[in-house]
């Protein structure tokens, strides 16, 4: 059985925590898109970790972690991440890397940083991890696949020379940087070959066998629906699909094998990078939620930059669940809201006096004003509660209201960052 764990919002919903928790009963956990540009924060018996490339299932002895073909594979970063786990006493995880994954090159990161600098105030808020140049090259068919490292060296060198010609036009003329030298790019690829060799696998064939054997497989998404290049807030999106449907492609499994799409929804909103954010709040109100949010504040796991904050957005979350194909929802960081007398939720978008419930395309989104409904707060700390019935009534009402708005059964409620801080819930719909 394949279960996808994906985000309904702008990312940072707590997918890592839910994956870490569900990985206990899984055999294989797969990252199927994105790269080291966003982090998952995980707190468990080994300590606190910010994973960027490794799937959040690496903490168990019995699991196999797979970097799927859809991932932007930063090889030195992957090795650094594995070493950091070992240094903190985590047993050496079993890791397989798809032979069809493409390689993040140093010039992708350089081009990303140069472009962000060129755009200055109009930038996309990239983490400069090279993601956009990487995926552009993949689809322009000038990326390097892991398998090519193990092929004919002369053919690889020919390709390197061609790529350098193209990249140097931009580097020298637009960004005024020193040109790439083919011998150096080739040498980097050979270093990467030695580093990645122990992990390389035909993961699609491996997964085909695993499915036949009835193994439990988790697909772990990065970011969320609203950052999807097709269905998100284009162009303020990431460069690979964040949707569960892409899990089939980015892992190399049949789409019909994905039986459960657990969509992680955050009890309030947060976002990084630029782009319209209808229920955004500012000033002291935002600072208070930011400082109380997550596990010790809503600050980027990769960059440390403060996240933009907002109230729960039912319009965006309902749409986010729909495009994921959510079969169930895990509602996270609910405990954070315990300080509020009343809690606004955005139930509609207003344009020129008309209220709509559908999430629009980006141009229209810029003009949307939030329509809020206020629910009474519960004014206490709900951490430590393990039975749903023990949650305060106003807290259960808040969950019921969100479930009604998004139209997807909420089966898990997370009330703390730790692995065991989760409550099972019987959905009302
Ligand atoms: P991901 O990218 O979706 O995995 O999310 P992140 O790891 O970036 O952000 C989620 C943050 O919230 C992390 O700091 C988690 O430790 C934390 N977190 C997850 N679930 C909960 C929860 O239920 N309560 C609290 N207080 N923090 C949580």
CSV table of C-alpha atoms and ligand atoms in Angstrom, one decimal:
chain,number,residue,atom,x,y,z
A,1,UNK,CA,0.0,0.0,0.0
A,2,UNK,CA,1.3,3.4,-0.9
A,3,UNK,CA,0.4,6.4,1.3
A,4,UNK,CA,1.4,10.0,0.3
A,5,UNK,CA,2.0,12.6,3.0
A,6,UNK,CA,1.7,16.0,1.4
A,7,UNK,CA,1.0,19.6,2.3
A,8,UNK,CA,-2.2,21.5,1.6
A,9,UNK,CA,-0.8,25.0,2.1
A,10,UNK,CA,2.5,26.9,1.4
A,11,UNK,CA,4.7,24.2,3.1
A,12,UNK,CA,6.0,23.9,6.7
A,13,UNK,CA,2.7,22.2,7.7
A,14,UNK,CA,4.5,19.6,9.7
A,15,UNK,CA,4.8,16.9,7.1
A,16,UNK,CA,8.1,15.8,8.6
A,17,UNK,CA,6.6,15.1,11.9
A,18,UNK,CA,3.7,13.1,10.5
A,19,UNK,CA,6.1,11.1,8.2
A,20,UNK,CA,8.4,10.4,11.1
A,21,UNK,CA,5.4,9.1,13.1
A,22,UNK,CA,3.9,7.0,10.3
A,23,UNK,CA,7.3,5.6,9.2
A,24,UNK,CA,7.2,3.4,12.3
A,25,UNK,CA,4.7,1.2,10.6
A,26,UNK,CA,6.2,1.5,7.1
A,27,UNK,CA,8.9,-0.3,5.1
A,28,UNK,CA,10.0,2.3,2.6
A,29,UNK,CA,9.9,6.1,2.6
A,30,UNK,CA,10.5,8.0,-0.6
A,31,UNK,CA,11.3,11.7,-1.4
A,32,UNK,CA,9.9,12.2,-4.9
A,33,UNK,CA,10.4,15.9,-5.7
A,34,UNK,CA,12.2,19.1,-4.7
A,35,UNK,CA,15.7,19.3,-3.3
A,36,UNK,CA,17.5,20.6,-0.3
A,37,UNK,CA,15.6,23.9,-0.5
A,38,UNK,CA,13.1,23.2,2.2
A,39,UNK,CA,13.5,21.5,5.5
A,40,UNK,CA,11.5,19.2,7.7
A,41,UNK,CA,12.0,19.6,11.4
A,42,UNK,CA,11.8,16.4,13.4
A,43,UNK,CA,11.9,15.9,17.1
A,44,UNK,CA,12.3,12.4,18.4
A,45,UNK,CA,14.2,10.2,20.8
A,46,UNK,CA,17.5,11.0,19.0
A,47,UNK,CA,17.1,14.8,19.3
A,48,UNK,CA,16.0,17.6,17.0
A,49,UNK,CA,16.8,17.4,13.3
A,50,UNK,CA,16.3,19.5,10.2
A,51,UNK,CA,16.3,17.2,7.3
A,52,UNK,CA,16.5,18.6,3.8
A,53,UNK,CA,17.1,15.8,1.3
A,54,UNK,CA,16.7,12.6,3.3
A,55,UNK,CA,13.1,11.3,3.8
A,56,UNK,CA,11.8,11.7,7.4
A,57,UNK,CA,11.8,8.0,7.8
A,58,UNK,CA,15.6,7.6,8.3
A,59,UNK,CA,15.3,7.2,12.1
A,60,UNK,CA,14.1,3.6,12.1
A,61,UNK,CA,16.2,0.5,11.7
A,62,UNK,CA,13.6,-1.3,9.7
A,63,UNK,CA,13.0,1.3,7.0
A,64,UNK,CA,14.6,1.9,3.6
A,65,UNK,CA,14.8,5.6,2.5
A,66,UNK,CA,14.7,6.4,-1.2
A,67,UNK,CA,15.7,9.5,-3.0
A,68,UNK,CA,13.4,9.2,-6.1
A,69,UNK,CA,14.1,10.2,-9.7
A,70,UNK,CA,12.1,13.3,-9.3
A,71,UNK,CA,14.4,14.9,-6.7
A,72,UNK,CA,17.1,17.5,-7.3
A,73,UNK,CA,20.0,15.5,-5.9
A,74,UNK,CA,22.7,17.6,-4.3
A,75,UNK,CA,25.3,14.8,-3.7
A,76,UNK,CA,27.7,16.6,-1.2
A,77,UNK,CA,24.6,17.8,0.8
A,78,UNK,CA,23.2,14.3,1.0
A,79,UNK,CA,26.4,12.9,2.3
A,80,UNK,CA,26.7,15.7,4.8
A,81,UNK,CA,23.2,15.0,6.0
A,82,UNK,CA,23.8,11.3,6.4
A,83,UNK,CA,27.0,12.0,8.4
A,84,UNK,CA,25.2,14.5,10.7
A,85,UNK,CA,22.7,11.8,11.6
A,86,UNK,CA,25.4,9.3,12.4
A,87,UNK,CA,27.2,11.9,14.6
A,88,UNK,CA,24.0,12.3,16.6
A,89,UNK,CA,23.8,8.5,17.2
A,90,UNK,CA,21.1,7.6,14.7
A,91,UNK,CA,21.9,4.1,13.3
A,92,UNK,CA,23.3,4.3,9.7
A,93,UNK,CA,20.1,4.5,7.6
A,94,UNK,CA,19.6,2.3,4.6
A,95,UNK,CA,19.5,4.7,1.7
A,96,UNK,CA,18.9,4.1,-2.0
A,97,UNK,CA,19.3,6.8,-4.7
A,98,UNK,CA,17.5,6.4,-8.0
A,99,UNK,CA,19.8,5.9,-11.0
A,100,UNK,CA,17.5,8.3,-12.9
A,101,UNK,CA,17.7,11.1,-10.3
A,102,UNK,CA,19.4,14.2,-11.8
A,103,UNK,CA,22.3,15.9,-10.2
A,104,UNK,CA,22.3,19.4,-8.7
A,105,UNK,CA,25.5,21.1,-10.0
A,106,UNK,CA,27.4,23.9,-8.3
A,107,UNK,CA,26.6,26.2,-11.3
A,108,UNK,CA,22.9,25.7,-10.6
A,109,UNK,CA,23.3,27.2,-7.2
A,110,UNK,CA,25.6,30.0,-8.6
A,111,UNK,CA,23.0,30.8,-11.3
A,112,UNK,CA,20.2,30.9,-8.8
A,113,UNK,CA,22.1,33.3,-6.5
A,114,UNK,CA,23.1,35.5,-9.5
A,115,UNK,CA,19.5,35.7,-10.7
A,116,UNK,CA,18.2,36.5,-7.3
A,117,UNK,CA,20.8,39.3,-7.0
A,118,UNK,CA,19.9,40.6,-10.5
A,119,UNK,CA,16.1,40.7,-9.7
A,120,UNK,CA,16.9,42.4,-6.4
A,121,UNK,CA,13.6,43.7,-4.8
A,122,UNK,CA,11.6,41.8,-7.4
A,123,UNK,CA,13.1,38.4,-6.6
A,124,UNK,CA,11.0,35.2,-6.0
A,125,UNK,CA,12.6,34.7,-2.5
A,126,UNK,CA,14.6,31.7,-3.7
A,127,UNK,CA,16.6,29.8,-1.1
A,128,UNK,CA,19.4,29.9,-3.7
A,129,UNK,CA,19.6,26.1,-3.6
A,130,UNK,CA,19.7,26.0,-7.4
A,131,UNK,CA,16.2,24.5,-7.7
A,132,UNK,CA,14.9,26.6,-10.6
A,133,UNK,CA,18.0,26.4,-12.8
A,134,UNK,CA,18.2,22.6,-12.0
A,135,UNK,CA,14.7,21.8,-13.1
A,136,UNK,CA,15.0,24.2,-16.1
A,137,UNK,CA,18.0,22.2,-17.3
A,138,UNK,CA,16.2,18.9,-16.6
A,139,UNK,CA,13.4,19.8,-19.0
A,140,UNK,CA,15.8,21.5,-21.5
A,141,UNK,CA,17.5,18.0,-21.5
A,142,UNK,CA,20.9,19.4,-20.4
A,143,UNK,CA,20.8,18.0,-16.9
A,144,UNK,CA,23.1,15.1,-15.7
A,145,UNK,CA,21.4,11.9,-14.6
A,146,UNK,CA,23.1,9.7,-12.0
A,147,UNK,CA,23.3,6.9,-14.6
A,148,UNK,CA,25.4,9.1,-16.9
A,149,UNK,CA,28.2,9.1,-14.3
A,150,UNK,CA,28.6,5.4,-14.9
A,151,UNK,CA,28.4,5.5,-18.7
A,152,UNK,CA,30.9,6.4,-21.4
A,153,UNK,CA,33.3,9.1,-20.2
A,154,UNK,CA,33.9,10.6,-23.7
A,155,UNK,CA,30.1,11.1,-24.2
A,156,UNK,CA,29.9,12.7,-20.8
A,157,UNK,CA,32.7,15.0,-21.6
A,158,UNK,CA,31.0,16.0,-24.9
A,159,UNK,CA,27.9,16.9,-23.0
A,160,UNK,CA,29.8,18.8,-20.3
A,161,UNK,CA,31.5,20.9,-23.1
A,162,UNK,CA,28.1,21.7,-24.6
A,163,UNK,CA,26.6,22.7,-21.2
A,164,UNK,CA,29.5,24.9,-20.5
A,165,UNK,CA,29.0,26.8,-23.8
A,166,UNK,CA,25.4,27.5,-22.9
A,167,UNK,CA,26.0,28.4,-19.3
A,168,UNK,CA,29.0,30.6,-20.1
A,169,UNK,CA,26.8,32.9,-22.2
A,170,UNK,CA,24.8,33.8,-19.1
A,171,UNK,CA,27.6,33.7,-16.6
A,172,UNK,CA,30.0,36.0,-18.6
A,173,UNK,CA,27.6,38.3,-20.3
A,174,UNK,CA,24.6,38.7,-17.9
A,175,UNK,CA,26.1,38.0,-14.5
A,176,UNK,CA,29.7,39.0,-15.1
A,177,UNK,CA,31.1,35.8,-13.5
A,178,UNK,CA,34.2,33.7,-14.5
A,179,UNK,CA,33.3,31.1,-17.1
A,180,UNK,CA,32.9,27.4,-16.4
A,181,UNK,CA,35.8,25.2,-17.4
A,182,UNK,CA,34.8,21.8,-18.9
A,183,UNK,CA,37.6,19.9,-17.2
A,184,UNK,CA,36.6,21.2,-13.8
A,185,UNK,CA,32.9,20.4,-14.3
A,186,UNK,CA,33.9,16.9,-15.5
A,187,UNK,CA,36.2,16.5,-12.4
A,188,UNK,CA,33.3,17.5,-10.1
A,189,UNK,CA,31.1,14.9,-11.8
A,190,UNK,CA,33.7,12.2,-11.2
A,191,UNK,CA,34.0,13.2,-7.5
A,192,UNK,CA,30.2,12.9,-7.3
A,193,UNK,CA,30.4,9.5,-8.9
A,194,UNK,CA,32.6,8.1,-6.1
A,195,UNK,CA,30.4,9.7,-3.5
A,196,UNK,CA,27.1,8.4,-4.7
A,197,UNK,CA,28.2,4.9,-6.0
A,198,UNK,CA,27.3,3.0,-2.8
A,199,UNK,CA,23.7,4.2,-2.9
A,200,UNK,CA,22.7,4.0,-6.6
A,201,UNK,CA,19.9,1.6,-7.4
A,202,UNK,CA,17.2,1.0,-10.0
A,203,UNK,CA,14.7,2.2,-7.5
A,204,UNK,CA,11.7,1.8,-9.8
A,205,UNK,CA,12.4,-1.9,-10.2
A,206,UNK,CA,13.1,-2.2,-6.4
A,207,UNK,CA,9.7,-0.6,-5.7
A,208,UNK,CA,8.0,-2.8,-8.3
A,209,UNK,CA,9.1,-5.8,-6.3
A,210,UNK,CA,8.3,-4.2,-3.0
A,211,UNK,CA,4.7,-3.5,-4.2
A,212,UNK,CA,4.4,-7.1,-5.2
A,213,UNK,CA,5.4,-8.2,-1.7
A,214,UNK,CA,2.8,-5.9,-0.2
A,215,UNK,CA,5.3,-3.6,1.5
A,216,UNK,CA,4.0,-0.4,3.2
A,217,UNK,CA,5.4,2.6,1.3
A,218,UNK,CA,5.3,6.3,2.2
A,219,UNK,CA,5.7,9.1,-0.3
A,220,UNK,CA,6.9,12.3,1.5
A,221,UNK,CA,6.1,15.6,-0.2
A,222,UNK,CA,8.0,18.8,0.1
A,223,UNK,CA,6.3,22.2,0.4
A,224,UNK,CA,2.6,22.3,-0.3
A,225,UNK,CA,-0.2,22.6,-2.9
A,226,UNK,CA,0.1,26.4,-3.3
A,227,UNK,CA,3.7,26.1,-4.3
A,228,UNK,CA,2.9,23.7,-7.1
A,229,UNK,CA,4.0,25.1,-10.5
A,230,UNK,CA,0.7,24.3,-12.2
A,231,UNK,CA,-1.9,24.6,-9.4
A,232,UNK,CA,-0.1,27.0,-7.1
A,233,UNK,CA,0.4,30.7,-7.0
A,234,UNK,CA,2.5,30.8,-10.2
A,235,UNK,CA,5.1,32.3,-10.6
A,236,UNK,CA,5.7,32.4,-6.8
A,237,UNK,CA,6.0,28.6,-6.7
A,238,UNK,CA,8.7,26.0,-6.6
A,239,UNK,CA,10.0,24.3,-9.8
A,240,UNK,CA,8.7,20.7,-9.3
A,241,UNK,CA,5.3,19.5,-8.6
A,242,UNK,CA,4.3,19.3,-4.9
A,243,UNK,CA,1.2,17.2,-5.5
A,244,UNK,CA,0.7,13.6,-4.5
A,245,UNK,CA,-0.1,12.7,-8.2
A,246,UNK,CA,3.5,13.6,-9.0
A,247,UNK,CA,4.6,11.0,-6.4
A,248,UNK,CA,3.9,8.3,-9.0
A,249,UNK,CA,6.3,9.9,-11.5
A,250,UNK,CA,8.9,11.2,-9.0
A,251,UNK,CA,9.2,7.7,-7.4
A,252,UNK,CA,8.5,5.6,-10.5
A,253,UNK,CA,5.4,3.7,-9.3
A,254,UNK,CA,2.0,3.2,-10.9
A,255,UNK,CA,-0.4,6.1,-10.0
A,256,UNK,CA,-3.2,3.7,-9.0
A,257,UNK,CA,-1.0,2.3,-6.2
A,258,UNK,CA,-1.4,5.6,-4.2
A,259,UNK,CA,-4.4,4.6,-2.0
A,260,UNK,CA,-4.2,7.1,0.7
A,261,UNK,CA,-3.3,10.8,0.4
A,262,UNK,CA,-2.8,12.1,3.9
A,263,UNK,CA,-2.8,15.9,3.5
A,264,UNK,CA,-1.2,17.9,6.2
A,265,UNK,CA,-3.1,21.1,7.0
A,266,UNK,CA,-1.8,23.7,9.5
A,267,UNK,CA,-4.2,25.1,12.1
A,268,UNK,CA,-3.0,28.7,11.1
A,269,UNK,CA,-1.1,29.9,8.0
A,270,UNK,CA,2.6,30.5,7.4
A,271,UNK,CA,4.5,31.1,4.2
A,272,UNK,CA,8.0,31.9,3.0
A,273,UNK,CA,9.0,33.7,-0.1
A,274,UNK,CA,7.0,36.3,-2.1
A,275,UNK,CA,3.4,36.0,-3.4
A,276,UNK,CA,-0.1,36.9,-2.4
A,277,UNK,CA,-1.1,35.7,1.0
A,278,UNK,CA,-4.7,36.7,1.7
A,279,UNK,CA,-5.0,35.9,5.4
A,280,UNK,CA,-1.6,37.4,6.2
A,281,UNK,CA,-1.3,39.3,9.5
A,282,UNK,CA,1.3,41.9,10.4
A,283,UNK,CA,3.0,43.7,13.3
A,284,UNK,CA,2.6,42.5,16.9
A,285,UNK,CA,-0.2,40.1,16.0
A,286,UNK,CA,2.1,38.3,13.6
A,287,UNK,CA,5.1,38.5,15.8
A,288,UNK,CA,3.2,36.8,18.6
A,289,UNK,CA,1.9,33.9,16.5
A,290,UNK,CA,5.4,33.6,14.8
A,291,UNK,CA,7.2,33.4,18.1
A,292,UNK,CA,4.7,30.9,19.5
A,293,UNK,CA,4.5,28.8,16.3
A,294,UNK,CA,6.0,25.4,15.5
A,295,UNK,CA,8.6,24.2,18.0
A,296,UNK,CA,10.1,27.5,19.1
A,297,UNK,CA,9.1,29.9,16.4
A,298,UNK,CA,8.2,30.0,12.8
A,299,UNK,CA,11.6,30.5,11.2
A,300,UNK,CA,12.9,28.7,8.1
A,301,UNK,CA,14.5,25.3,8.7
A,302,UNK,CA,16.9,26.0,5.8
A,303,UNK,CA,17.4,29.7,5.9
A,304,UNK,CA,16.4,30.8,9.4
A,305,UNK,CA,14.4,33.6,7.9
A,306,UNK,CA,11.1,34.6,9.7
A,307,UNK,CA,8.0,33.1,8.0
A,308,UNK,CA,5.1,35.2,7.0
A,309,UNK,CA,2.1,34.6,9.3
A,310,UNK,CA,-1.6,34.5,8.9
A,311,UNK,CA,-4.9,33.0,10.2
A,312,UNK,CA,-6.2,29.7,8.9
A,313,UNK,CA,-7.4,30.2,5.3
A,314,UNK,CA,-10.3,27.8,4.5
A,315,UNK,CA,-10.4,28.9,0.9
A,316,UNK,CA,-6.8,28.1,0.2
A,317,UNK,CA,-6.8,24.9,2.4
A,318,UNK,CA,-10.0,23.5,0.7
A,319,UNK,CA,-8.4,24.1,-2.7
A,320,UNK,CA,-5.1,22.7,-1.4
A,321,UNK,CA,-6.8,19.5,-0.3
A,322,UNK,CA,-8.7,19.2,-3.5
A,323,UNK,CA,-5.7,19.5,-5.8
A,324,UNK,CA,-3.8,16.9,-3.7
A,325,UNK,CA,-6.8,14.6,-3.9
A,326,UNK,CA,-6.8,14.4,-0.1
A,327,UNK,CA,-8.3,11.2,1.4
A,328,UNK,CA,-7.7,12.4,4.9
A,329,UNK,CA,-6.3,15.3,6.8
A,330,UNK,CA,-3.7,15.6,9.6
A,331,UNK,CA,-4.3,19.0,11.3
A,332,UNK,CA,-1.1,20.2,12.9
A,333,UNK,CA,0.2,22.8,15.4
A,334,UNK,CA,-3.2,23.2,17.0
A,335,UNK,CA,-1.6,23.7,20.4
A,336,UNK,CA,0.0,27.0,19.3
A,337,UNK,CA,-3.4,28.7,19.2
A,338,UNK,CA,-4.2,28.2,22.9
A,339,UNK,CA,-3.3,31.8,23.8
A,340,UNK,CA,-6.1,33.5,21.8
A,341,UNK,CA,-9.4,34.8,23.1
A,342,UNK,CA,-11.0,34.3,19.7
A,343,UNK,CA,-9.5,32.9,16.5
A,344,UNK,CA,-10.3,34.3,13.0
A,345,UNK,CA,-10.6,31.9,10.1
A,346,UNK,CA,-10.8,33.1,6.6
A,347,UNK,CA,-13.9,31.6,5.0
A,348,UNK,CA,-14.2,33.6,1.8
A,349,UNK,CA,-12.3,36.0,-0.5
A,350,UNK,CA,-13.9,39.4,-1.3
A,351,UNK,CA,-13.5,41.2,-4.6
A,352,UNK,CA,-15.3,44.5,-5.2
A,353,UNK,CA,-17.9,43.6,-2.6
A,354,UNK,CA,-18.5,40.1,-3.8
A,355,UNK,CA,-17.5,37.1,-1.7
A,356,UNK,CA,-16.2,33.9,-3.4
A,357,UNK,CA,-15.2,30.6,-2.0
A,358,UNK,CA,-13.0,29.3,-4.9
A,359,UNK,CA,-9.3,29.8,-4.8
A,360,UNK,CA,-8.4,32.0,-7.9
A,361,UNK,CA,-5.5,32.3,-10.2
A,362,UNK,CA,-2.7,34.6,-9.2
A,363,UNK,CA,-3.7,37.9,-10.9
A,364,UNK,CA,-7.1,37.8,-9.1
A,365,UNK,CA,-5.6,36.6,-5.8
A,366,UNK,CA,-3.7,39.9,-5.5
A,367,UNK,CA,-7.0,41.7,-5.1
A,368,UNK,CA,-8.7,39.3,-2.7
A,369,UNK,CA,-9.6,40.6,0.7
A,370,UNK,CA,-10.1,38.0,3.5
A,371,UNK,CA,-13.6,37.5,4.9
A,372,UNK,CA,-13.2,36.3,8.5
A,373,UNK,CA,-15.4,34.3,10.8
A,374,UNK,CA,-14.3,34.4,14.5
A,375,UNK,CA,-14.4,31.3,16.7
A,376,UNK,CA,-14.0,31.4,20.5
A,377,UNK,CA,-10.5,30.3,21.7
A,378,UNK,CA,-9.9,27.7,24.4
A,379,UNK,CA,-7.4,29.6,26.4
A,380,UNK,CA,-5.3,26.7,27.7
A,381,UNK,CA,-2.4,24.5,26.9
A,382,UNK,CA,-3.6,21.3,25.1
A,383,UNK,CA,-0.2,19.6,24.9
A,384,UNK,CA,-0.1,16.3,26.6
A,385,UNK,CA,-3.7,15.4,25.8
A,386,UNK,CA,-4.0,12.0,24.1
A,387,UNK,CA,-7.7,11.4,23.9
A,388,UNK,CA,-9.8,13.5,21.6
A,389,UNK,CA,-12.7,13.8,24.1
A,390,UNK,CA,-10.3,15.5,26.6
A,391,UNK,CA,-9.7,18.5,24.3
A,392,UNK,CA,-11.6,21.6,25.4
A,393,UNK,CA,-15.0,22.0,23.7
A,394,UNK,CA,-14.0,25.2,21.9
A,395,UNK,CA,-10.9,23.4,20.5
A,396,UNK,CA,-13.1,20.6,19.2
A,397,UNK,CA,-15.4,23.1,17.7
A,398,UNK,CA,-12.5,24.8,15.9
A,399,UNK,CA,-11.5,21.4,14.4
A,400,UNK,CA,-15.1,20.6,13.4
A,401,UNK,CA,-15.4,24.0,11.7
A,402,UNK,CA,-12.2,23.4,9.7
A,403,UNK,CA,-13.3,20.0,8.7
A,404,UNK,CA,-16.7,21.4,7.5
A,405,UNK,CA,-14.9,24.1,5.5
A,406,UNK,CA,-12.3,21.9,3.8
A,407,UNK,CA,-14.7,18.9,3.3
A,408,UNK,CA,-12.1,16.3,4.0
A,409,UNK,CA,-12.1,14.0,7.1
A,410,UNK,CA,-9.7,15.1,9.8
A,411,UNK,CA,-8.3,11.9,11.2
A,412,UNK,CA,-5.2,13.1,13.1
A,413,UNK,CA,-4.7,16.2,15.2
A,414,UNK,CA,-1.2,17.1,16.2
A,415,UNK,CA,-0.8,19.0,19.5
A,416,UNK,CA,2.9,19.3,19.9
A,417,UNK,CA,6.1,18.8,17.8
A,418,UNK,CA,7.2,15.5,19.3
A,419,UNK,CA,6.6,12.1,17.6
A,420,UNK,CA,4.0,10.9,20.1
A,421,UNK,CA,2.1,14.3,20.3
A,422,UNK,CA,-0.8,13.3,18.1
A,423,UNK,CA,-4.4,12.5,18.7
A,424,UNK,CA,-6.6,10.2,16.6
A,425,UNK,CA,-10.0,11.6,15.7
A,426,UNK,CA,-13.2,10.1,14.4
A,427,UNK,CA,-14.2,12.4,11.5
A,428,UNK,CA,-17.7,13.9,11.5
A,429,UNK,CA,-17.9,13.7,7.7
B,1,LIG,P1,7.4,20.4,7.0
B,1,LIG,O1,8.3,21.0,6.0
B,1,LIG,O2,6.0,20.3,6.5
B,1,LIG,O3,7.9,19.1,7.5
B,1,LIG,O4,7.3,21.3,8.2
B,1,LIG,P2,8.4,22.0,9.1
B,1,LIG,O5,9.2,21.0,9.7
B,1,LIG,O6,9.1,23.1,8.3
B,1,LIG,O7,7.6,22.9,10.1
B,1,LIG,C1,6.8,22.4,11.0
B,1,LIG,C2,7.3,23.0,12.4
B,1,LIG,O8,6.3,22.8,13.3
B,1,LIG,C3,8.5,22.2,12.9
B,1,LIG,O9,9.2,23.1,13.7
B,1,LIG,C4,7.8,21.1,13.7
B,1,LIG,O10,8.7,20.7,14.8
B,1,LIG,C5,6.7,21.8,14.3
B,1,LIG,N1,5.5,21.0,14.6
B,1,LIG,C6,4.9,20.0,13.8
B,1,LIG,N2,3.7,19.6,14.4
B,1,LIG,C7,3.6,20.4,15.5
B,1,LIG,C8,2.5,20.6,16.4
B,1,LIG,O11,1.5,19.9,16.4
B,1,LIG,N3,2.7,21.5,17.4
B,1,LIG,C9,3.8,22.3,17.5
B,1,LIG,N4,3.8,23.2,18.4
B,1,LIG,N5,4.8,22.2,16.6
B,1,LIG,C10,4.7,21.3,15.6
